PDB file of C-alpha atoms in Angstrom:
ATOM      1  CA  MET A   1    -154.881-106.798  -7.727  1.00 43.00           C
ATOM      2  CA  SER A   2    -158.188-107.229  -6.415  1.00 42.00           C
ATOM      3  CA  ALA A   3    -161.041-108.838  -8.518  1.00 41.00           C
ATOM      4  CA  GLN A   4    -162.863-105.622  -9.022  1.00 45.00           C
ATOM      5  CA  GLU A   5    -159.340-103.945  -9.943  1.00 45.00           C
ATOM      6  CA  THR A   6    -158.992-106.702 -12.345  1.00 39.00           C
ATOM      7  CA  LEU A   7    -162.565-106.502 -13.837  1.00 40.00           C
ATOM      8  CA  LYS A   8    -162.113-102.993 -14.488  1.00 46.00           C
ATOM      9  CA  TYR A   9    -158.800-103.397 -16.098  1.00 41.00           C
ATOM     10  CA  LEU A  10    -160.311-106.050 -18.354  1.00 38.00           C
ATOM     11  CA  GLU A  11    -163.170-103.641 -19.164  1.00 44.00           C
ATOM     12  CA  ARG A  12    -160.802-100.992 -20.283  1.00 48.00           C
ATOM     13  CA  LYS A  13    -158.742-103.405 -22.391  1.00 43.00           C
ATOM     14  CA  ASN A  14    -161.772-104.930 -24.367  1.00 44.00           C
ATOM     15  CA  LYS A  15    -163.062-101.443 -24.649  1.00 52.00           C
ATOM     16  CA  GLY A  16    -160.130-100.354 -26.791  1.00 55.00           C
ATOM     17  CA  PHE A  17    -159.953-104.034 -28.222  1.00 56.00           C
ATOM     18  CA  TYR A  18    -163.357-103.806 -29.753  1.00 52.00           C
ATOM     19  CA  ARG A  19    -162.935 -99.916 -31.046  1.00 56.00           C
ATOM     20  CA  LYS A  20    -160.016-101.293 -33.065  1.00 57.00           C
ATOM     21  CA  ILE A  21    -162.113-104.075 -34.401  1.00 56.00           C
ATOM     22  CA  LYS A  22    -165.048-102.318 -34.945  1.00 54.00           C
ATOM     23  CA  LEU A  23    -162.718 -99.487 -37.001  1.00 56.00           C
ATOM     24  CA  ARG A  24    -161.062-102.311 -38.817  1.00 57.00           C
ATOM     25  CA  LEU A  25    -164.527-103.989 -40.076  1.00 50.00           C
ATOM     26  CA  LYS A  26    -165.893-100.651 -41.082  1.00 51.00           C
ATOM     27  CA  HIS A  27    -162.960-100.105 -42.836  1.00 53.00           C
ATOM     28  CA  GLN A  28    -162.541-103.482 -44.822  1.00 51.00           C
ATOM     29  CA  PHE A  29    -166.416-103.421 -45.893  1.00 41.00           C
ATOM     30  CA  GLY A  30    -166.569 -99.628 -46.801  1.00 48.00           C
ATOM     31  CA  TRP A  31    -168.255 -98.732 -43.995  1.00 43.00           C
ATOM     32  CA  LEU A  32    -165.995 -96.059 -42.547  1.00 55.00           C
ATOM     33  CA  GLY A  33    -167.305 -92.538 -42.789  1.00 64.00           C
ATOM     34  CA  VAL A  34    -165.689 -88.893 -43.656  1.00 78.00           C
ATOM     35  CA  PRO A  35    -163.398 -88.370 -40.943  1.00 86.00           C
ATOM     36  CA  LYS A  36    -163.673 -84.740 -39.669  1.00 87.00           C
ATOM     37  CA  LEU A  37    -161.436 -82.572 -37.420  1.00 94.00           C
ATOM     38  CA  ILE A  38    -162.937 -80.664 -34.465  1.00 93.00           C
ATOM     39  CA  PRO A  39    -160.313 -78.320 -33.124  1.00 97.00           C
ATOM     40  CA  TYR A  40    -161.363 -76.903 -30.013  1.00 97.00           C
ATOM     41  CA  ARG A  41    -160.909 -73.400 -28.580  1.00 97.00           C
ATOM     42  CA  GLY A  42    -157.638 -73.278 -26.420  1.00 97.00           C
ATOM     43  CA  PHE A  43    -155.671 -70.916 -24.205  1.00 97.00           C
ATOM     44  CA  GLY A  44    -151.992 -69.898 -23.454  1.00 96.00           C
ATOM     45  CA  SER A  45    -149.968 -67.402 -21.844  1.00 95.00           C
ATOM     46  CA  ALA A  46    -146.378 -66.207 -22.310  1.00 92.00           C
ATOM     47  CA  GLY A  47    -145.118 -69.406 -20.912  1.00 91.00           C
ATOM     48  CA  GLU A  48    -147.075 -72.201 -22.566  1.00 95.00           C
ATOM     49  CA  VAL A  49    -150.210 -72.959 -24.951  1.00 97.00           C
ATOM     50  CA  PHE A  50    -152.585 -75.763 -24.538  1.00 97.00           C
ATOM     51  CA  ILE A  51    -154.539 -77.336 -27.657  1.00 97.00           C
ATOM     52  CA  THR A  52    -157.290 -79.723 -27.709  1.00 96.00           C
ATOM     53  CA  GLY A  53    -159.347 -81.278 -30.594  1.00 96.00           C
ATOM     54  CA  TYR A  54    -161.059 -84.349 -31.783  1.00 93.00           C
ATOM     55  CA  LEU A  55    -161.017 -86.602 -34.957  1.00 92.00           C
ATOM     56  CA  THR A  56    -164.232 -88.444 -35.397  1.00 87.00           C
ATOM     57  CA  GLU A  57    -166.563 -89.620 -38.542  1.00 81.00           C
ATOM     58  CA  ASP A  58    -168.576 -86.921 -39.607  1.00 76.00           C
ATOM     59  CA  LYS A  59    -171.984 -86.683 -37.594  1.00 69.00           C
ATOM     60  CA  GLY A  60    -173.582 -84.503 -39.689  1.00 62.00           C
ATOM     61  CA  LEU A  61    -174.629 -82.281 -37.278  1.00 63.00           C
ATOM     62  CA  GLU A  62    -175.718 -78.853 -38.409  1.00 61.00           C
ATOM     63  CA  LYS A  63    -177.157 -75.220 -36.696  1.00 65.00           C
ATOM     64  CA  PRO A  64    -180.272 -76.004 -35.089  1.00 65.00           C
ATOM     65  CA  GLU A  65    -183.391 -74.135 -35.648  1.00 65.00           C
ATOM     66  CA  ASN A  66    -185.968 -72.918 -33.257  1.00 65.00           C
ATOM     67  CA  HIS A  67    -188.696 -74.851 -35.083  1.00 67.00           C
ATOM     68  CA  GLN A  68    -186.451 -78.222 -34.740  1.00 69.00           C
ATOM     69  CA  SER A  69    -188.810 -81.229 -34.724  1.00 71.00           C
ATOM     70  CA  THR A  70    -188.488 -83.331 -31.429  1.00 67.00           C
ATOM     71  CA  TRP A  71    -187.380 -86.237 -33.702  1.00 60.00           C
ATOM     72  CA  GLU A  72    -184.807 -84.248 -35.121  1.00 69.00           C
ATOM     73  CA  ASN A  73    -183.540 -82.775 -31.340  1.00 63.00           C
ATOM     74  CA  ILE A  74    -183.412 -86.811 -30.474  1.00 64.00           C
ATOM     75  CA  LEU A  75    -181.237 -87.654 -33.346  1.00 68.00           C
ATOM     76  CA  ALA A  76    -178.738 -84.999 -33.343  1.00 65.00           C
ATOM     77  CA  MET A  77    -178.382 -86.272 -29.301  1.00 64.00           C
ATOM     78  CA  VAL A  78    -177.885 -89.921 -30.510  1.00 69.00           C
ATOM     79  CA  LYS A  79    -175.390 -88.935 -32.948  1.00 68.00           C
ATOM     80  CA  ARG A  80    -173.302 -86.938 -30.560  1.00 63.00           C
ATOM     81  CA  TYR A  81    -173.102 -90.026 -28.437  1.00 67.00           C
ATOM     82  CA  SER A  82    -173.016 -92.775 -30.882  1.00 67.00           C
ATOM     83  CA  SER A  83    -170.308 -91.246 -33.527  1.00 61.00           C
ATOM     84  CA  ASP A  84    -167.247 -93.250 -34.421  1.00 75.00           C
ATOM     85  CA  GLU A  85    -163.836 -91.824 -32.927  1.00 81.00           C
ATOM     86  CA  ILE A  86    -160.919 -92.508 -34.959  1.00 85.00           C
ATOM     87  CA  PRO A  87    -158.066 -93.473 -32.569  1.00 87.00           C
ATOM     88  CA  ASN A  88    -154.077 -93.696 -32.932  1.00 89.00           C
ATOM     89  CA  ALA A  89    -154.083 -91.462 -35.940  1.00 92.00           C
ATOM     90  CA  LEU A  90    -151.294 -88.746 -36.768  1.00 94.00           C
ATOM     91  CA  VAL A  91    -152.742 -85.190 -36.541  1.00 96.00           C
ATOM     92  CA  GLN A  92    -150.374 -82.014 -37.496  1.00 97.00           C
ATOM     93  CA  VAL A  93    -150.854 -79.188 -35.348  1.00 98.00           C
ATOM     94  CA  THR A  94    -149.169 -76.032 -36.089  1.00 97.00           C
ATOM     95  CA  LEU A  95    -149.303 -72.683 -34.520  1.00 96.00           C
ATOM     96  CA  ASP A  96    -147.377 -69.552 -35.515  1.00 94.00           C
ATOM     97  CA  GLY A  97    -144.858 -71.441 -37.467  1.00 92.00           C
ATOM     98  CA  LEU A  98    -144.337 -74.060 -34.902  1.00 95.00           C
ATOM     99  CA  GLN A  99    -145.436 -77.965 -35.473  1.00 96.00           C
ATOM    100  CA  GLN A 100    -146.249 -80.823 -33.557  1.00 96.00           C
ATOM    101  CA  GLN A 101    -147.476 -84.439 -34.717  1.00 96.00           C
ATOM    102  CA  VAL A 102    -149.520 -85.875 -32.399  1.00 96.00           C
ATOM    103  CA  LYS A 103    -151.529 -89.171 -32.166  1.00 95.00           C
ATOM    104  CA  THR A 104    -155.284 -89.242 -31.129  1.00 93.00           C
ATOM    105  CA  SER A 105    -156.469 -91.387 -27.888  1.00 90.00           C
ATOM    106  CA  GLU A 106    -158.595 -94.234 -28.138  1.00 84.00           C
ATOM    107  CA  THR A 107    -161.543 -91.692 -27.679  1.00 85.00           C
ATOM    108  CA  GLY A 108    -160.338 -89.730 -30.749  1.00 89.00           C
ATOM    109  CA  ILE A 109    -159.126 -86.742 -28.747  1.00 92.00           C
ATOM    110  CA  PHE A 110    -155.691 -84.947 -29.620  1.00 95.00           C
ATOM    111  CA  ARG A 111    -153.840 -82.884 -27.371  1.00 96.00           C
ATOM    112  CA  ALA A 112    -150.610 -80.304 -28.052  1.00 97.00           C
ATOM    113  CA  ASN A 113    -148.749 -78.233 -25.496  1.00 96.00           C
ATOM    114  CA  PHE A 114    -146.494 -75.615 -27.147  1.00 96.00           C
ATOM    115  CA  ALA A 115    -143.864 -73.111 -25.452  1.00 94.00           C
ATOM    116  CA  SER A 116    -145.709 -69.942 -26.141  1.00 93.00           C
ATOM    117  CA  PRO A 117    -144.260 -67.756 -29.091  1.00 91.00           C
ATOM    118  CA  PHE A 118    -146.512 -64.801 -27.889  1.00 92.00           C
ATOM    119  CA  ILE A 119    -146.177 -62.108 -25.997  1.00 89.00           C
ATOM    120  CA  PRO A 120    -149.454 -60.628 -24.228  1.00 86.00           C
ATOM    121  CA  GLU A 121    -150.853 -57.192 -25.530  1.00 90.00           C
ATOM    122  CA  LYS A 122    -152.797 -54.892 -23.914  1.00 90.00           C
ATOM    123  CA  LYS A 123    -156.188 -56.544 -24.938  1.00 90.00           C
ATOM    124  CA  SER A 124    -157.089 -60.082 -24.983  1.00 93.00           C
ATOM    125  CA  LYS A 125    -156.887 -61.929 -28.128  1.00 94.00           C
ATOM    126  CA  TRP A 126    -157.790 -65.014 -29.979  1.00 96.00           C
ATOM    127  CA  VAL A 127    -155.039 -66.407 -32.414  1.00 96.00           C
ATOM    128  CA  SER A 128    -155.208 -68.943 -35.210  1.00 97.00           C
ATOM    129  CA  TYR A 129    -153.766 -72.402 -35.190  1.00 98.00           C
ATOM    130  CA  ARG A 130    -154.473 -75.264 -37.763  1.00 97.00           C
ATOM    131  CA  VAL A 131    -154.864 -79.063 -37.582  1.00 97.00           C
ATOM    132  CA  ARG A 132    -154.265 -81.430 -40.755  1.00 96.00           C
ATOM    133  CA  LEU A 133    -154.652 -84.711 -41.158  1.00 94.00           C
ATOM    134  CA  LYS A 134    -152.804 -85.959 -43.832  1.00 88.00           C
ATOM    135  CA  ALA A 135    -154.387 -87.941 -46.949  1.00 80.00           C
ATOM    136  CA  LYS A 136    -153.258 -92.018 -47.362  1.00 72.00           C
ATOM    137  CA  LEU A 137    -153.730 -91.828 -51.111  1.00 64.00           C
ATOM    138  CA  GLU A 138    -152.405 -89.747 -53.681  1.00 64.00           C
ATOM    139  CA  ASN A 139    -155.727 -88.525 -55.184  1.00 69.00           C
ATOM    140  CA  GLU A 140    -157.279 -87.311 -51.789  1.00 76.00           C
ATOM    141  CA  LYS A 141    -156.844 -84.234 -50.084  1.00 85.00           C
ATOM    142  CA  ASP A 142    -155.327 -83.371 -46.789  1.00 88.00           C
ATOM    143  CA  LEU A 143    -158.138 -82.582 -44.242  1.00 92.00           C
ATOM    144  CA  VAL A 144    -157.586 -79.246 -42.770  1.00 95.00           C
ATOM    145  CA  ALA A 145    -159.432 -77.051 -40.097  1.00 97.00           C
ATOM    146  CA  ASN A 146    -158.551 -73.940 -38.410  1.00 97.00           C
ATOM    147  CA  GLY A 147    -159.057 -73.548 -34.583  1.00 97.00           C
ATOM    148  CA  GLU A 148    -158.443 -70.606 -32.195  1.00 97.00           C
ATOM    149  CA  ILE A 149    -156.274 -70.015 -29.023  1.00 97.00           C
ATOM    150  CA  LEU A 150    -157.318 -67.289 -26.327  1.00 97.00           C
ATOM    151  CA  ILE A 151    -154.044 -65.121 -25.059  1.00 96.00           C
ATOM    152  CA  PRO A 152    -155.618 -62.850 -22.080  1.00 96.00           C
ATOM    153  CA  GLY A 153    -154.286 -59.274 -22.086  1.00 93.00           C
ATOM    154  CA  THR A 154    -152.056 -57.547 -19.665  1.00 91.00           C
ATOM    155  CA  ASP A 155    -154.769 -54.906 -19.266  1.00 88.00           C
ATOM    156  CA  THR A 156    -157.472 -57.961 -18.047  1.00 92.00           C
ATOM    157  CA  ASP A 157    -158.801 -57.204 -14.017  1.00 92.00           C
ATOM    158  CA  PHE A 158    -159.537 -60.842 -13.744  1.00 95.00           C
ATOM    159  CA  GLY A 159    -160.499 -63.975 -15.020  1.00 97.00           C
ATOM    160  CA  VAL A 160    -163.865 -65.868 -15.150  1.00 97.00           C
ATOM    161  CA  ILE A 161    -164.274 -69.397 -14.664  1.00 97.00           C
ATOM    162  CA  SER A 162    -167.885 -70.697 -15.064  1.00 96.00           C
ATOM    163  CA  ASP A 163    -169.653 -73.876 -14.788  1.00 92.00           C
ATOM    164  CA  VAL A 164    -172.094 -74.675 -17.213  1.00 89.00           C
ATOM    165  CA  ASP A 165    -175.097 -76.823 -16.386  1.00 84.00           C
ATOM    166  CA  ASP A 166    -177.284 -75.239 -14.183  1.00 79.00           C
ATOM    167  CA  THR A 167    -175.305 -72.020 -13.727  1.00 86.00           C
ATOM    168  CA  ILE A 168    -175.801 -70.417 -17.149  1.00 87.00           C
ATOM    169  CA  ILE A 169    -178.528 -73.239 -18.657  1.00 83.00           C
ATOM    170  CA  VAL A 170    -181.062 -74.695 -17.278  1.00 67.00           C
ATOM    171  CA  SER A 171    -180.224 -78.408 -17.021  1.00 60.00           C
ATOM    172  CA  HIS A 172    -181.865 -80.045 -14.109  1.00 51.00           C
ATOM    173  CA  ALA A 173    -178.637 -81.930 -13.499  1.00 54.00           C
ATOM    174  CA  THR A 174    -179.484 -83.435 -10.351  1.00 50.00           C
ATOM    175  CA  ARG A 175    -182.710 -84.925 -11.763  1.00 53.00           C
ATOM    176  CA  THR A 176    -182.359 -87.443 -14.168  1.00 53.00           C
ATOM    177  CA  LEU A 177    -185.679 -87.818 -15.834  1.00 54.00           C
ATOM    178  CA  ARG A 178    -186.265 -83.885 -16.330  1.00 54.00           C
ATOM    179  CA  LYS A 179    -182.462 -83.626 -17.614  1.00 54.00           C
ATOM    180  CA  LEU A 180    -183.247 -86.425 -20.163  1.00 56.00           C
ATOM    181  CA  LYS A 181    -186.417 -84.496 -21.293  1.00 47.00           C
ATOM    182  CA  LEU A 182    -184.075 -81.432 -21.848  1.00 54.00           C
ATOM    183  CA  MET A 183    -181.583 -83.377 -23.799  1.00 58.00           C
ATOM    184  CA  LEU A 184    -183.747 -85.268 -26.018  1.00 54.00           C
ATOM    185  CA  PHE A 185    -186.305 -82.758 -26.711  1.00 47.00           C
ATOM    186  CA  HIS A 186    -184.487 -79.480 -26.914  1.00 53.00           C
ATOM    187  CA  ASN A 187    -181.444 -78.010 -28.539  1.00 56.00           C
ATOM    188  CA  SER A 188    -179.148 -75.059 -28.201  1.00 55.00           C
ATOM    189  CA  ARG A 189    -181.565 -72.767 -29.165  1.00 64.00           C
ATOM    190  CA  THR A 190    -184.574 -73.700 -26.973  1.00 66.00           C
ATOM    191  CA  ARG A 191    -182.572 -74.553 -24.092  1.00 72.00           C
ATOM    192  CA  LYS A 192    -183.270 -71.729 -21.878  1.00 78.00           C
ATOM    193  CA  PRO A 193    -180.450 -69.730 -19.920  1.00 79.00           C
ATOM    194  CA  PHE A 194    -180.955 -68.357 -16.474  1.00 82.00           C
ATOM    195  CA  PRO A 195    -182.453 -64.670 -16.416  1.00 85.00           C
ATOM    196  CA  GLY A 196    -179.893 -61.819 -16.586  1.00 90.00           C
ATOM    197  CA  VAL A 197    -177.013 -64.124 -17.048  1.00 92.00           C
ATOM    198  CA  ASP A 198    -176.250 -62.473 -20.293  1.00 92.00           C
ATOM    199  CA  ALA A 199    -175.922 -59.095 -18.817  1.00 94.00           C
ATOM    200  CA  PHE A 200    -173.879 -60.125 -15.878  1.00 95.00           C
ATOM    201  CA  TYR A 201    -171.374 -62.295 -17.733  1.00 95.00           C
ATOM    202  CA  GLN A 202    -171.066 -59.292 -20.381  1.00 95.00           C
ATOM    203  CA  SER A 203    -170.259 -56.868 -17.236  1.00 95.00           C
ATOM    204  CA  LEU A 204    -167.801 -59.048 -15.641  1.00 95.00           C
ATOM    205  CA  HIS A 205    -166.321 -59.283 -19.406  1.00 95.00           C
ATOM    206  CA  GLU A 206    -165.933 -55.807 -19.879  1.00 92.00           C
ATOM    207  CA  GLY A 207    -164.568 -55.327 -16.530  1.00 87.00           C
ATOM    208  CA  PHE A 208    -164.740 -52.522 -13.877  1.00 78.00           C
ATOM    209  CA  GLU A 209    -164.456 -49.427 -15.878  1.00 77.00           C
ATOM    210  CA  GLY A 210    -165.816 -51.069 -18.825  1.00 75.00           C
ATOM    211  CA  GLY A 211    -164.036 -51.832 -22.547  1.00 76.00           C
ATOM    212  CA  GLN A 212    -162.013 -54.482 -21.128  1.00 81.00           C
ATOM    213  CA  SER A 213    -162.058 -57.824 -22.314  1.00 90.00           C
ATOM    214  CA  ASN A 214    -161.465 -59.976 -19.428  1.00 95.00           C
ATOM    215  CA  PRO A 215    -161.399 -63.780 -20.286  1.00 96.00           C
ATOM    216  CA  PHE A 216    -163.615 -66.518 -19.621  1.00 97.00           C
ATOM    217  CA  PHE A 217    -163.469 -70.228 -19.042  1.00 98.00           C
ATOM    218  CA  TYR A 218    -166.230 -72.359 -19.082  1.00 96.00           C
ATOM    219  CA  VAL A 219    -165.539 -75.404 -16.888  1.00 95.00           C
ATOM    220  CA  SER A 220    -168.105 -78.374 -17.115  1.00 89.00           C
ATOM    221  CA  SER A 221    -168.903 -81.728 -16.255  1.00 83.00           C
ATOM    222  CA  SER A 222    -170.374 -82.161 -19.543  1.00 82.00           C
ATOM    223  CA  GLU A 223    -168.506 -84.123 -21.969  1.00 84.00           C
ATOM    224  CA  TRP A 224    -166.773 -82.975 -25.370  1.00 86.00           C
ATOM    225  CA  ASN A 225    -169.528 -84.783 -26.952  1.00 81.00           C
ATOM    226  CA  LEU A 226    -171.472 -81.904 -26.457  1.00 84.00           C
ATOM    227  CA  TYR A 227    -169.123 -79.290 -27.357  1.00 88.00           C
ATOM    228  CA  ASP A 228    -171.254 -77.885 -30.369  1.00 87.00           C
ATOM    229  CA  LEU A 229    -174.494 -77.746 -28.353  1.00 85.00           C
ATOM    230  CA  ILE A 230    -173.007 -75.572 -25.657  1.00 89.00           C
ATOM    231  CA  GLU A 231    -170.669 -73.370 -28.057  1.00 92.00           C
ATOM    232  CA  ASP A 232    -173.780 -72.812 -29.930  1.00 87.00           C
ATOM    233  CA  PHE A 233    -176.014 -72.099 -26.817  1.00 87.00           C
ATOM    234  CA  CYS A 234    -173.720 -69.387 -25.727  1.00 90.00           C
ATOM    235  CA  SER A 235    -172.861 -67.420 -29.073  1.00 91.00           C
ATOM    236  CA  TYR A 236    -176.823 -67.747 -29.589  1.00 90.00           C
ATOM    237  CA  ASN A 237    -177.289 -66.148 -25.998  1.00 90.00           C
ATOM    238  CA  LYS A 238    -174.625 -63.483 -26.576  1.00 92.00           C
ATOM    239  CA  LEU A 239    -172.759 -64.683 -23.606  1.00 94.00           C
ATOM    240  CA  PRO A 240    -168.745 -64.140 -23.757  1.00 95.00           C
ATOM    241  CA  LYS A 241    -166.772 -66.021 -25.961  1.00 96.00           C
ATOM    242  CA  GLY A 242    -164.742 -68.059 -24.168  1.00 97.00           C
ATOM    243  CA  VAL A 243    -162.737 -71.438 -23.739  1.00 97.00           C
ATOM    244  CA  PHE A 244    -164.796 -74.413 -22.858  1.00 96.00           C
ATOM    245  CA  MET A 245    -162.839 -77.296 -20.368  1.00 95.00           C
ATOM    246  CA  LEU A 246    -165.105 -80.218 -20.580  1.00 91.00           C
ATOM    247  CA  ARG A 247    -164.881 -84.145 -19.881  1.00 86.00           C
ATOM    248  CA  GLU A 248    -163.540 -87.017 -21.777  1.00 78.00           C
ATOM    249  CA  LEU A 249    -165.638 -88.288 -24.351  1.00 65.00           C
ATOM    250  CA  SER A 250    -168.174 -90.929 -24.230  1.00 54.00           C
ATOM    251  CA  SER A 251    -168.987 -92.807 -27.092  1.00 52.00           C
ATOM    252  CA  ASN A 252    -171.385 -95.422 -25.465  1.00 49.00           C
ATOM    253  CA  VAL A 253    -175.017 -93.921 -26.693  1.00 45.00           C
ATOM    254  CA  LEU A 254    -176.600 -95.619 -23.695  1.00 47.00           C
ATOM    255  CA  LYS A 255    -174.790 -93.872 -21.210  1.00 49.00           C
ATOM    256  CA  PHE A 256    -175.630 -90.408 -22.547  1.00 46.00           C
ATOM    257  CA  TRP A 257    -178.130 -89.979 -19.495  1.00 43.00           C
ATOM    258  CA  LYS A 258    -174.941 -89.862 -17.279  1.00 49.00           C
ATOM    259  CA  SER A 259    -174.042 -86.583 -18.990  1.00 47.00           C
ATOM    260  CA  GLY A 260    -172.482 -84.423 -16.249  1.00 46.00           C
ATOM    261  CA  GLY A 261    -172.213 -86.860 -13.666  1.00 49.00           C
ATOM    262  CA  GLY A 262    -169.258 -88.363 -11.940  1.00 50.00           C
ATOM    263  CA  ASP A 263    -167.257 -87.151  -8.887  1.00 53.00           C
ATOM    264  CA  HIS A 264    -166.306 -83.712 -10.679  1.00 64.00           C
ATOM    265  CA  GLN A 265    -162.430 -83.841  -9.448  1.00 82.00           C
ATOM    266  CA  HIS A 266    -161.659 -83.005 -13.381  1.00 86.00           C
ATOM    267  CA  LYS A 267    -163.286 -79.714 -12.879  1.00 91.00           C
ATOM    268  CA  PHE A 268    -160.766 -78.933  -9.682  1.00 94.00           C
ATOM    269  CA  ARG A 269    -157.572 -80.236 -11.866  1.00 94.00           C
ATOM    270  CA  LYS A 270    -158.915 -77.863 -15.021  1.00 95.00           C
ATOM    271  CA  ILE A 271    -159.332 -74.809 -12.701  1.00 96.00           C
ATOM    272  CA  LYS A 272    -155.819 -75.207 -10.894  1.00 96.00           C
ATOM    273  CA  THR A 273    -154.204 -75.565 -14.228  1.00 96.00           C
ATOM    274  CA  LEU A 274    -155.735 -72.000 -15.039  1.00 97.00           C
ATOM    275  CA  PHE A 275    -154.370 -70.642 -11.884  1.00 97.00           C
ATOM    276  CA  GLU A 276    -150.917 -71.999 -12.587  1.00 96.00           C
ATOM    277  CA  THR A 277    -150.778 -70.903 -16.201  1.00 96.00           C
ATOM    278  CA  TYR A 278    -151.787 -67.513 -15.345  1.00 96.00           C
ATOM    279  CA  PRO A 279    -150.062 -66.716 -11.998  1.00 95.00           C
ATOM    280  CA  ASP A 280    -150.631 -63.028 -11.629  1.00 94.00           C
ATOM    281  CA  LEU A 281    -154.180 -63.119 -12.837  1.00 96.00           C
ATOM    282  CA  PRO A 282    -157.069 -63.103  -9.834  1.00 96.00           C
ATOM    283  CA  PHE A 283    -159.995 -65.093 -10.978  1.00 98.00           C
ATOM    284  CA  VAL A 284    -164.145 -64.853 -10.232  1.00 97.00           C
ATOM    285  CA  LEU A 285    -165.853 -68.407  -9.917  1.00 97.00           C
ATOM    286  CA  ILE A 286    -169.267 -68.904 -10.719  1.00 96.00           C
ATOM    287  CA  GLY A 287    -171.274 -71.924 -10.096  1.00 92.00           C
ATOM    288  CA  ASP A 288    -174.356 -73.446  -8.749  1.00 88.00           C
ATOM    289  CA  ASN A 289    -175.222 -75.964  -5.567  1.00 87.00           C
ATOM    290  CA  GLY A 290    -176.674 -78.711  -7.611  1.00 77.00           C
ATOM    291  CA  GLN A 291    -173.547 -80.366  -7.924  1.00 73.00           C
ATOM    292  CA  ARG A 292    -169.797 -79.800  -6.070  1.00 84.00           C
ATOM    293  CA  ASP A 293    -169.281 -76.554  -7.191  1.00 91.00           C
ATOM    294  CA  PRO A 294    -169.058 -75.040  -3.472  1.00 93.00           C
ATOM    295  CA  GLU A 295    -166.561 -77.540  -2.635  1.00 94.00           C
ATOM    296  CA  ILE A 296    -164.395 -77.562  -5.606  1.00 95.00           C
ATOM    297  CA  TYR A 297    -164.434 -73.398  -5.277  1.00 95.00           C
ATOM    298  CA  SER A 298    -163.749 -73.837  -1.630  1.00 95.00           C
ATOM    299  CA  ARG A 299    -160.768 -76.204  -2.060  1.00 95.00           C
ATOM    300  CA  ILE A 300    -159.423 -73.659  -4.840  1.00 96.00           C
ATOM    301  CA  ALA A 301    -159.830 -70.870  -2.618  1.00 96.00           C
ATOM    302  CA  GLU A 302    -157.749 -72.337   0.602  1.00 96.00           C
ATOM    303  CA  GLU A 303    -154.831 -73.032  -2.008  1.00 95.00           C
ATOM    304  CA  TYR A 304    -155.212 -69.363  -3.748  1.00 96.00           C
ATOM    305  CA  PRO A 305    -156.729 -67.051  -1.204  1.00 93.00           C
ATOM    306  CA  GLN A 306    -154.951 -64.082  -2.381  1.00 94.00           C
ATOM    307  CA  ARG A 307    -156.536 -64.798  -5.927  1.00 97.00           C
ATOM    308  CA  ILE A 308    -160.038 -65.129  -5.836  1.00 97.00           C
ATOM    309  CA  LYS A 309    -161.939 -61.704  -6.392  1.00 96.00           C
ATOM    310  CA  ALA A 310    -165.405 -63.063  -5.569  1.00 96.00           C
ATOM    311  CA  ILE A 311    -167.296 -66.596  -6.044  1.00 97.00           C
ATOM    312  CA  TYR A 312    -170.927 -66.689  -6.933  1.00 95.00           C
ATOM    313  CA  ILE A 313    -172.935 -69.861  -6.233  1.00 94.00           C
ATOM    314  CA  ARG A 314    -176.512 -70.151  -7.911  1.00 89.00           C
ATOM    315  CA  THR A 315    -179.137 -71.985  -5.387  1.00 85.00           C
ATOM    316  CA  VAL A 316    -180.730 -74.594  -7.776  1.00 75.00           C
ATOM    317  CA  ARG A 317    -184.528 -74.521  -7.256  1.00 66.00           C
ATOM    318  CA  LYS A 318    -186.522 -77.843  -7.318  1.00 56.00           C
ATOM    319  CA  LYS A 319    -189.378 -76.393  -9.171  1.00 53.00           C
ATOM    320  CA  TRP A 320    -187.565 -74.323 -11.886  1.00 46.00           C
ATOM    321  CA  LYS A 321    -189.475 -74.848 -15.053  1.00 45.00           C
ATOM    322  CA  GLU A 322    -187.946 -75.626 -18.830  1.00 45.00           C
TER     323      GLU A 322
END
């Protein structure tokens, strides 16, 4: 192992070590906040179901308002990246009578895969699942939350895989200072979508003849820390309800400015998972040229040439205003 590899290994080990020490100290001195389960939207087919969620101390994040102050926006962003995840906790996941007990990772993420109990119907549908964290004391109640998974219907024309930053939402992902300004001074209600994206996406959702329910998957290099912001942005701007597939969480508040960065290879892996989960479903891919969407989508098209309906790439304009 080289010196650089050794250093990276020690950094990873120490990061996990300090997380555990911090959690134990907070528990010992009564500083541990109220835990919160956040079940993310999952997806499944007739073969398999994929569920992801997050266990953390409650951040106290609420739905933002259009008139929310700059300070409130900054505080909300700081909370997203400085939250204290709860690692190594056992979470029970229940889906249609099936149960799994899974352990949260060092970053508080839990994942459960089920052999699917569902037979796809004509229309796409959302199916409920439940997650539970059992109370440790007799006088406490179990912590319970409900999530949803998407089961695409048999009459879908195609699935849609869309990037987020600079594809549906103005983000300036390649311009650090402007990106920071948007992240800190705005919220999901004041961030701007690109003009016409709502009508375009709704048309794709409804399909060739209208009235369809083509499934949407939002695959982004943004971290799970921003899940609530992206989910509320899409809902507020009337974009099709879909599954969000984001990057692993970062709990270092000093590194939130790197949001959406990295080599983006996780996007290729997640998109490939979707193609393998739905082997009979063609896809429309939508992204932008600000980062590596053209490269990633080209690789997907080479592997699955018969299953690409169309690829749309937005040209990022340097002079776009917030």
